């Protein structure tokens, strides 16, 4: 999902999605007392809550625009027509603080004192989202480690070439 950060978006609203055929999606929203968030300023907007009732079919990559939200849903590399067609999915837009709090409860420990292998644990409700988070965290950790090793190598070479 590609969010338009310059457009006020509903906060904590559940967007239900059903993928019908490879390019067709149904979006359903029904909720009372919906508040809005300004992602460009990272703040909840001071406006009266509204009731949203939205039912629309559209295609991947096409902008979904209503008076209350604006975004695109795009296919990514994990899309599998055999698995995902007629599958019900959903997403929610959360404010920064609530999103961060979802991922605070993870731990990183060495398997044992002599090991260079780490064990990362996290608990939560959406296993796929947690796996994506842990995979991204691991990629960042490995990338930072490689950057550090490269910097040490460059400094060592500089030191050796000075003599």
XYZ file of N, CA and C in Angstrom:
489
model
N 0.840 -1.158 0.000
C 0.000 0.000 0.000
C 0.885 1.221 0.000
N 0.605 2.157 -0.874
C 1.331 3.420 -0.940
C 0.405 4.528 -0.443
N 0.770 5.100 0.667
C -0.041 6.108 1.340
C 0.313 7.502 0.835
N -0.680 8.334 0.607
C -0.441 9.738 0.293
C -0.312 10.474 1.626
N 0.911 10.764 2.034
C 1.184 11.378 3.340
C 0.728 12.831 3.421
N 0.404 13.430 2.300
C -0.055 14.825 2.299
C -1.571 14.944 2.405
N -2.242 13.826 2.568
C -3.696 13.776 2.637
C -4.085 13.232 4.006
N -4.957 13.892 4.752
C -5.369 13.346 6.063
C -5.955 11.945 5.892
N -5.543 11.026 6.765
C -5.959 9.640 6.647
C -6.690 9.195 7.917
N -7.629 8.247 7.774
C -8.344 7.748 8.954
C -7.399 6.961 9.864
N -7.560 7.161 11.138
C -6.673 6.559 12.132
C -7.301 5.292 12.704
N -6.525 4.197 12.706
C -6.937 2.906 13.274
C -8.178 2.313 12.598
N -8.445 2.714 11.391
C -9.583 2.192 10.639
C -9.165 0.924 9.902
N -9.970 -0.108 9.997
C -9.675 -1.371 9.315
C -10.206 -1.313 7.892
N -9.307 -1.508 6.915
C -9.654 -1.591 5.503
C -9.631 -3.071 5.127
N -10.800 -3.636 4.807
C -10.882 -5.026 4.378
C -10.745 -5.098 2.862
N -9.900 -6.024 2.406
C -9.617 -6.167 0.981
C -9.874 -7.611 0.575
N -10.503 -7.782 -0.574
C -10.627 -9.095 -1.185
C -10.095 -8.986 -2.607
N -9.183 -9.882 -2.958
C -8.609 -9.905 -4.303
C -9.436 -10.892 -5.120
N -10.076 -10.382 -6.195
C -10.950 -11.238 -6.994
C -10.200 -11.929 -8.119
N -9.601 -11.167 -8.959
C -8.748 -11.712 -10.008
C -7.435 -10.944 -9.925
N -6.480 -11.296 -10.711
C -5.138 -10.752 -10.530
C -5.092 -9.222 -10.505
N -6.014 -8.536 -11.115
C -5.947 -7.076 -11.141
C -7.116 -6.394 -10.417
N -8.065 -7.124 -9.883
C -9.271 -6.548 -9.311
C -9.337 -6.772 -7.797
N -9.651 -5.697 -7.076
C -9.718 -5.741 -5.612
C -11.015 -5.091 -5.156
N -11.581 -5.631 -4.095
C -12.726 -4.993 -3.446
C -12.257 -4.445 -2.112
N -12.608 -3.199 -1.848
C -12.243 -2.540 -0.596
C -13.521 -2.234 0.170
N -13.561 -2.656 1.438
C -14.727 -2.418 2.288
C -14.291 -1.763 3.586
N -15.039 -0.730 3.971
C -14.784 -0.017 5.216
C -16.128 0.328 5.830
N -16.283 0.008 7.113
C -17.500 0.406 7.819
C -17.123 0.635 9.272
N -17.210 1.890 9.708
C -16.787 2.225 11.074
C -17.410 3.549 11.494
N -17.713 3.639 12.764
C -18.209 4.888 13.350
C -17.095 5.527 14.173
N -17.227 6.809 14.400
C -16.318 7.538 15.286
C -14.859 7.484 14.811
N -14.664 7.756 13.530
C -13.334 7.688 12.925
C -12.634 9.046 13.061
N -11.414 8.992 13.594
C -10.568 10.190 13.711
C -9.535 10.175 12.589
N -8.868 11.322 12.394
C -7.928 11.444 11.273
C -6.546 11.858 11.749
N -5.554 11.451 10.933
C -4.153 11.684 11.269
C -3.472 12.357 10.090
N -2.628 13.333 10.394
C -1.839 14.017 9.377
C -0.427 13.445 9.422
N -0.097 12.580 8.464
C 1.217 11.933 8.444
C 2.336 12.903 8.103
N 2.032 13.977 7.395
C 3.082 14.947 7.055
C 3.530 15.734 8.287
N 2.644 15.872 9.279
C 2.992 16.601 10.506
C 3.030 15.692 11.735
N 2.759 14.416 11.545
C 2.758 13.420 12.626
C 1.876 13.838 13.801
N 0.621 14.165 13.487
C -0.296 14.545 14.568
C -1.734 14.162 14.236
N -2.486 13.886 15.306
C -3.911 13.618 15.173
C -4.610 14.937 14.920
N -5.515 14.958 13.949
C -6.197 16.202 13.597
C -7.336 16.488 14.565
N -7.508 17.754 14.851
C -8.565 18.208 15.750
C -9.807 18.517 14.923
N -10.528 17.451 14.597
C -11.780 17.604 13.853
C -12.780 16.579 14.368
N -14.031 16.822 14.095
C -15.072 15.910 14.557
C -14.923 14.541 13.899
N -15.103 13.462 14.658
C -15.050 12.121 14.068
C -16.224 11.913 13.116
N -16.045 10.993 12.177
C -17.075 10.731 11.168
C -17.401 9.240 11.146
N -18.499 8.916 10.473
C -18.856 7.530 10.195
C -18.502 7.247 8.743
N -17.771 6.158 8.527
C -17.364 5.798 7.168
C -18.038 4.500 6.754
N -18.584 4.503 5.561
C -19.162 3.309 4.957
C -18.753 3.354 3.494
N -17.817 2.511 3.104
C -17.239 2.549 1.761
C -17.149 1.132 1.219
N -17.642 0.948 -0.010
C -17.587 -0.346 -0.685
C -17.293 -0.048 -2.150
N -16.106 -0.460 -2.616
C -15.712 -0.116 -3.980
C -14.788 -1.182 -4.539
N -14.921 -1.440 -5.835
C -14.005 -2.335 -6.523
C -13.068 -1.483 -7.373
N -11.789 -1.847 -7.396
C -10.800 -1.091 -8.166
C -9.666 -2.011 -8.565
N -8.672 -1.487 -9.276
C -7.547 -2.298 -9.742
C -6.271 -1.922 -8.997
N -5.352 -2.868 -8.937
C -4.047 -2.617 -8.321
C -3.364 -1.427 -8.995
N -2.689 -0.632 -8.204
C -1.904 0.478 -8.725
C -2.697 1.734 -9.017
N -4.016 1.637 -9.008
C -4.859 2.811 -9.267
C -5.144 3.516 -7.946
N -5.071 4.840 -7.958
C -5.282 5.604 -6.735
C -6.717 5.463 -6.241
N -6.847 5.163 -4.956
C -8.151 5.069 -4.304
C -8.353 6.402 -3.588
N -9.351 7.154 -4.027
C -9.565 8.492 -3.478
C -11.001 8.592 -2.981
N -11.123 9.085 -1.754
C -12.434 9.426 -1.202
C -12.236 10.734 -0.436
N -13.301 11.330 0.059
C -13.108 12.535 0.884
C -12.340 12.236 2.175
N -12.178 10.949 2.513
C -11.597 10.589 3.802
C -10.254 9.865 3.728
N -9.835 9.433 2.558
C -8.538 8.762 2.436
C -8.070 8.796 0.988
N -6.748 8.557 0.837
C -6.141 8.561 -0.488
C -4.887 7.691 -0.435
N -4.878 6.626 -1.249
C -3.737 5.712 -1.300
C -3.842 4.836 -2.539
N -2.809 4.022 -2.763
C -2.798 3.007 -3.825
C -2.465 1.669 -3.193
N -3.023 0.623 -3.746
C -2.629 -0.727 -3.352
C -1.903 -1.329 -4.544
N -0.671 -1.739 -4.299
C 0.167 -2.270 -5.370
C 0.561 -3.713 -5.057
N 0.808 -4.460 -6.107
C 1.278 -5.834 -5.943
C 2.759 -5.811 -5.599
N 3.181 -6.714 -4.732
C 4.612 -6.838 -4.460
C 5.072 -8.228 -4.875
N 6.330 -8.522 -4.639
C 6.919 -9.777 -5.112
C 6.361 -11.014 -4.405
N 5.679 -10.829 -3.287
C 5.132 -11.990 -2.571
C 3.734 -12.385 -3.056
N 3.164 -11.605 -3.980
C 1.827 -11.925 -4.489
C 1.857 -13.255 -5.233
N 0.972 -14.162 -4.845
C 0.857 -15.481 -5.466
C -0.602 -15.680 -5.845
N -0.937 -15.602 -7.144
C -2.347 -15.721 -7.555
C -3.024 -16.983 -7.039
N -2.295 -18.095 -6.986
C -2.896 -19.348 -6.520
C -3.316 -19.247 -5.060
N -2.562 -18.515 -4.276
C -2.828 -18.396 -2.845
C -3.694 -17.180 -2.508
N -3.496 -16.084 -3.235
C -4.066 -14.801 -2.819
C -5.403 -14.440 -3.451
N -5.760 -15.035 -4.588
C -7.050 -14.721 -5.206
C -8.163 -15.261 -4.313
N -9.185 -14.446 -4.087
C -10.329 -14.731 -3.202
C -9.930 -14.767 -1.723
N -8.754 -14.319 -1.423
C -8.293 -14.269 -0.033
C -8.692 -12.928 0.572
N -9.153 -12.958 1.806
C -9.509 -11.727 2.507
C -8.310 -11.236 3.307
N -7.970 -9.980 3.112
C -6.866 -9.333 3.807
C -7.376 -8.041 4.426
N -6.554 -7.427 5.241
C -6.914 -6.108 5.758
C -5.649 -5.350 6.131
N -5.805 -4.039 6.262
C -4.730 -3.219 6.794
C -5.337 -2.101 7.624
N -4.528 -1.545 8.510
C -4.932 -0.419 9.338
C -3.846 0.643 9.273
N -4.255 1.892 9.288
C -3.317 3.004 9.347
C -3.214 3.437 10.804
N -1.990 3.454 11.315
C -1.777 3.802 12.719
C -0.873 5.025 12.812
N -0.975 5.705 13.939
C -0.068 6.822 14.162
C 1.301 6.276 14.549
N 2.309 7.115 14.455
C 3.693 6.705 14.674
C 3.895 6.048 16.040
N 3.396 6.658 17.112
C 3.614 6.127 18.458
C 3.013 4.733 18.634
N 1.797 4.503 18.128
C 1.164 3.184 18.244
C 1.888 2.132 17.408
N 2.376 2.543 16.249
C 3.105 1.613 15.399
C 4.417 1.193 16.051
N 5.144 2.155 16.600
C 6.405 1.843 17.279
C 6.156 0.939 18.477
N 5.093 1.188 19.232
C 4.824 0.381 20.426
C 4.542 -1.086 20.076
N 4.033 -1.353 18.867
C 3.791 -2.737 18.448
C 5.079 -3.536 18.349
N 6.182 -2.858 18.057
C 7.443 -3.558 17.800
C 8.473 -3.360 18.905
N 8.071 -2.808 20.029
C 9.009 -2.596 21.133
C 9.338 -3.877 21.882
N 8.484 -4.851 21.837
C 8.636 -6.029 22.674
C 9.500 -7.122 22.084
N 10.625 -6.762 21.462
C 11.482 -7.823 20.950
C 12.782 -7.877 21.751
N 13.398 -9.051 21.755
C 14.666 -9.220 22.465
C 15.690 -9.812 21.508
N 16.935 -9.431 21.726
C 18.053 -9.972 20.951
C 19.074 -10.491 21.944
N 19.425 -11.768 21.806
C 20.393 -12.394 22.711
C 21.313 -13.305 21.911
N 22.545 -13.456 22.395
C 23.436 -14.458 21.817
C 22.948 -15.838 22.241
N 23.136 -16.814 21.384
C 22.726 -18.178 21.717
C 23.530 -18.686 22.906
N 24.838 -18.394 22.932
C 25.667 -18.648 24.111
C 26.787 -17.614 24.140
N 27.587 -17.588 25.193
C 28.586 -16.526 25.382
C 29.638 -16.489 24.277
N 30.012 -17.639 23.739
C 31.055 -17.699 22.718
C 30.513 -17.532 21.298
N 29.222 -17.550 21.137
C 28.595 -17.573 19.818
C 28.526 -16.186 19.182
N 28.585 -16.182 17.854
C 28.316 -14.950 17.099
C 26.910 -14.999 16.505
N 26.160 -16.049 16.827
C 24.783 -16.196 16.346
C 23.837 -15.583 17.370
N 22.907 -14.769 16.859
C 21.933 -14.104 17.720
C 20.571 -14.756 17.579
N 19.814 -14.696 18.661
C 18.432 -15.152 18.655
C 17.558 -13.924 18.885
N 16.609 -13.706 17.961
C 15.698 -12.564 18.058
C 14.299 -13.107 18.321
N 13.643 -12.582 19.353
C 12.292 -13.024 19.704
C 11.352 -11.822 19.720
N 10.131 -12.063 19.248
C 9.090 -11.033 19.301
C 7.741 -11.735 19.412
N 6.805 -11.095 20.096
C 5.458 -11.643 20.197
C 4.465 -10.605 19.691
N 3.358 -11.085 19.157
C 2.334 -10.174 18.661
C 1.257 -10.947 17.931
N 0.305 -10.218 17.373
C -0.863 -10.831 16.759
C -0.714 -11.190 15.298
N -0.041 -10.364 14.510
C 0.053 -10.579 13.075
C 1.420 -11.180 12.749
N 1.467 -12.489 12.605
C 2.727 -13.211 12.429
C 3.457 -12.759 11.160
N 2.730 -12.546 10.071
C 3.374 -12.119 8.819
C 4.040 -10.751 8.976
N 3.344 -9.838 9.644
C 3.906 -8.490 9.851
C 5.124 -8.558 10.763
N 5.067 -9.389 11.794
C 6.210 -9.540 12.690
C 7.401 -10.161 11.956
N 7.136 -11.135 11.093
C 8.218 -11.747 10.305
C 8.847 -10.713 9.373
N 8.015 -9.879 8.733
C 8.550 -8.816 7.877
C 9.429 -7.862 8.684
N 8.972 -7.501 9.878
C 9.752 -6.614 10.744
C 11.090 -7.242 11.100
N 11.064 -8.511 11.529
C 12.312 -9.177 11.921
C 13.257 -9.342 10.739
N 12.726 -9.625 9.570
C 13.567 -9.729 8.376
C 14.211 -8.388 8.036
N 13.444 -7.306 8.127
C 14.002 -5.977 7.858
C 15.044 -5.605 8.911
N 14.764 -5.910 10.172
C 15.712 -5.638 11.257
C 17.015 -6.405 11.032
N 16.899 -7.658 10.634
C 18.080 -8.486 10.380
C 18.892 -7.940 9.211
N 18.217 -7.543 8.134
C 18.929 -6.952 6.984
C 19.699 -5.710 7.398
N 19.045 -4.836 8.186
C 19.706 -3.616 8.661
C 20.909 -3.949 9.539
N 20.756 -4.905 10.417
C 21.826 -5.313 11.321
C 23.032 -5.826 10.527
N 22.772 -6.680 9.541
C 23.846 -7.219 8.706
C 24.510 -6.102 7.907
N 23.703 -5.211 7.333
C 24.249 -4.101 6.550
C 25.125 -3.188 7.402
N 24.667 -2.869 8.614
C 25.468 -2.023 9.510
C 26.766 -2.719 9.892
N 26.705 -4.044 10.116
C 27.907 -4.811 10.443
C 28.904 -4.793 9.303
N 28.404 -4.918 8.067
C 29.289 -4.871 6.903
C 29.904 -3.488 6.734
N 29.114 -2.434 6.971
C 29.644 -1.074 6.888
C 30.761 -0.869 7.900
N 30.561 -1.385 9.104
C 31.568 -1.250 10.155
C 32.849 -2.004 9.777
N 32.703 -3.226 9.259
C 33.871 -4.008 8.839
C 34.612 -3.306 7.703
N 33.870 -2.739 6.737
C 34.494 -2.023 5.631
C 35.269 -0.815 6.128
N 34.705 -0.094 7.088
C 35.374 1.073 7.650
C 36.670 0.667 8.356
N 36.647 -0.426 9.097
C 37.848 -0.926 9.767
C 38.899 -1.305 8.726
N 38.484 -1.967 7.647
C 39.419 -2.351 6.584
C 40.053 -1.132 5.933
N 39.250 -0.124 5.646
C 39.766 1.107 5.024
C 40.764 1.789 5.946
N 40.445 1.871 7.212
C 41.365 2.505 8.172
C 42.663 1.706 8.306
N 42.564 0.388 8.283
C 43.759 -0.456 8.365
C 44.638 -0.251 7.134
N 44.025 -0.213 5.961
C 44.780 0.011 4.728
C 45.434 1.396 4.756
N 44.688 2.400 5.190
C 45.246 3.753 5.307
C 46.446 3.766 6.240
N 46.321 3.086 7.367
C 47.401 3.037 8.345
C 48.633 2.342 7.767
N 48.412 1.246 7.056
C 49.522 0.488 6.475
C 50.205 1.236 5.348
N 49.451 2.004 4.572
C 50.035 2.736 3.448
C 50.748 4.004 3.901
N 50.506 4.441 5.123
C 51.173 5.625 5.664
C 52.620 5.292 6.049
N 52.886 4.045 6.375
C 54.228 3.657 6.825
C 55.127 3.316 5.686
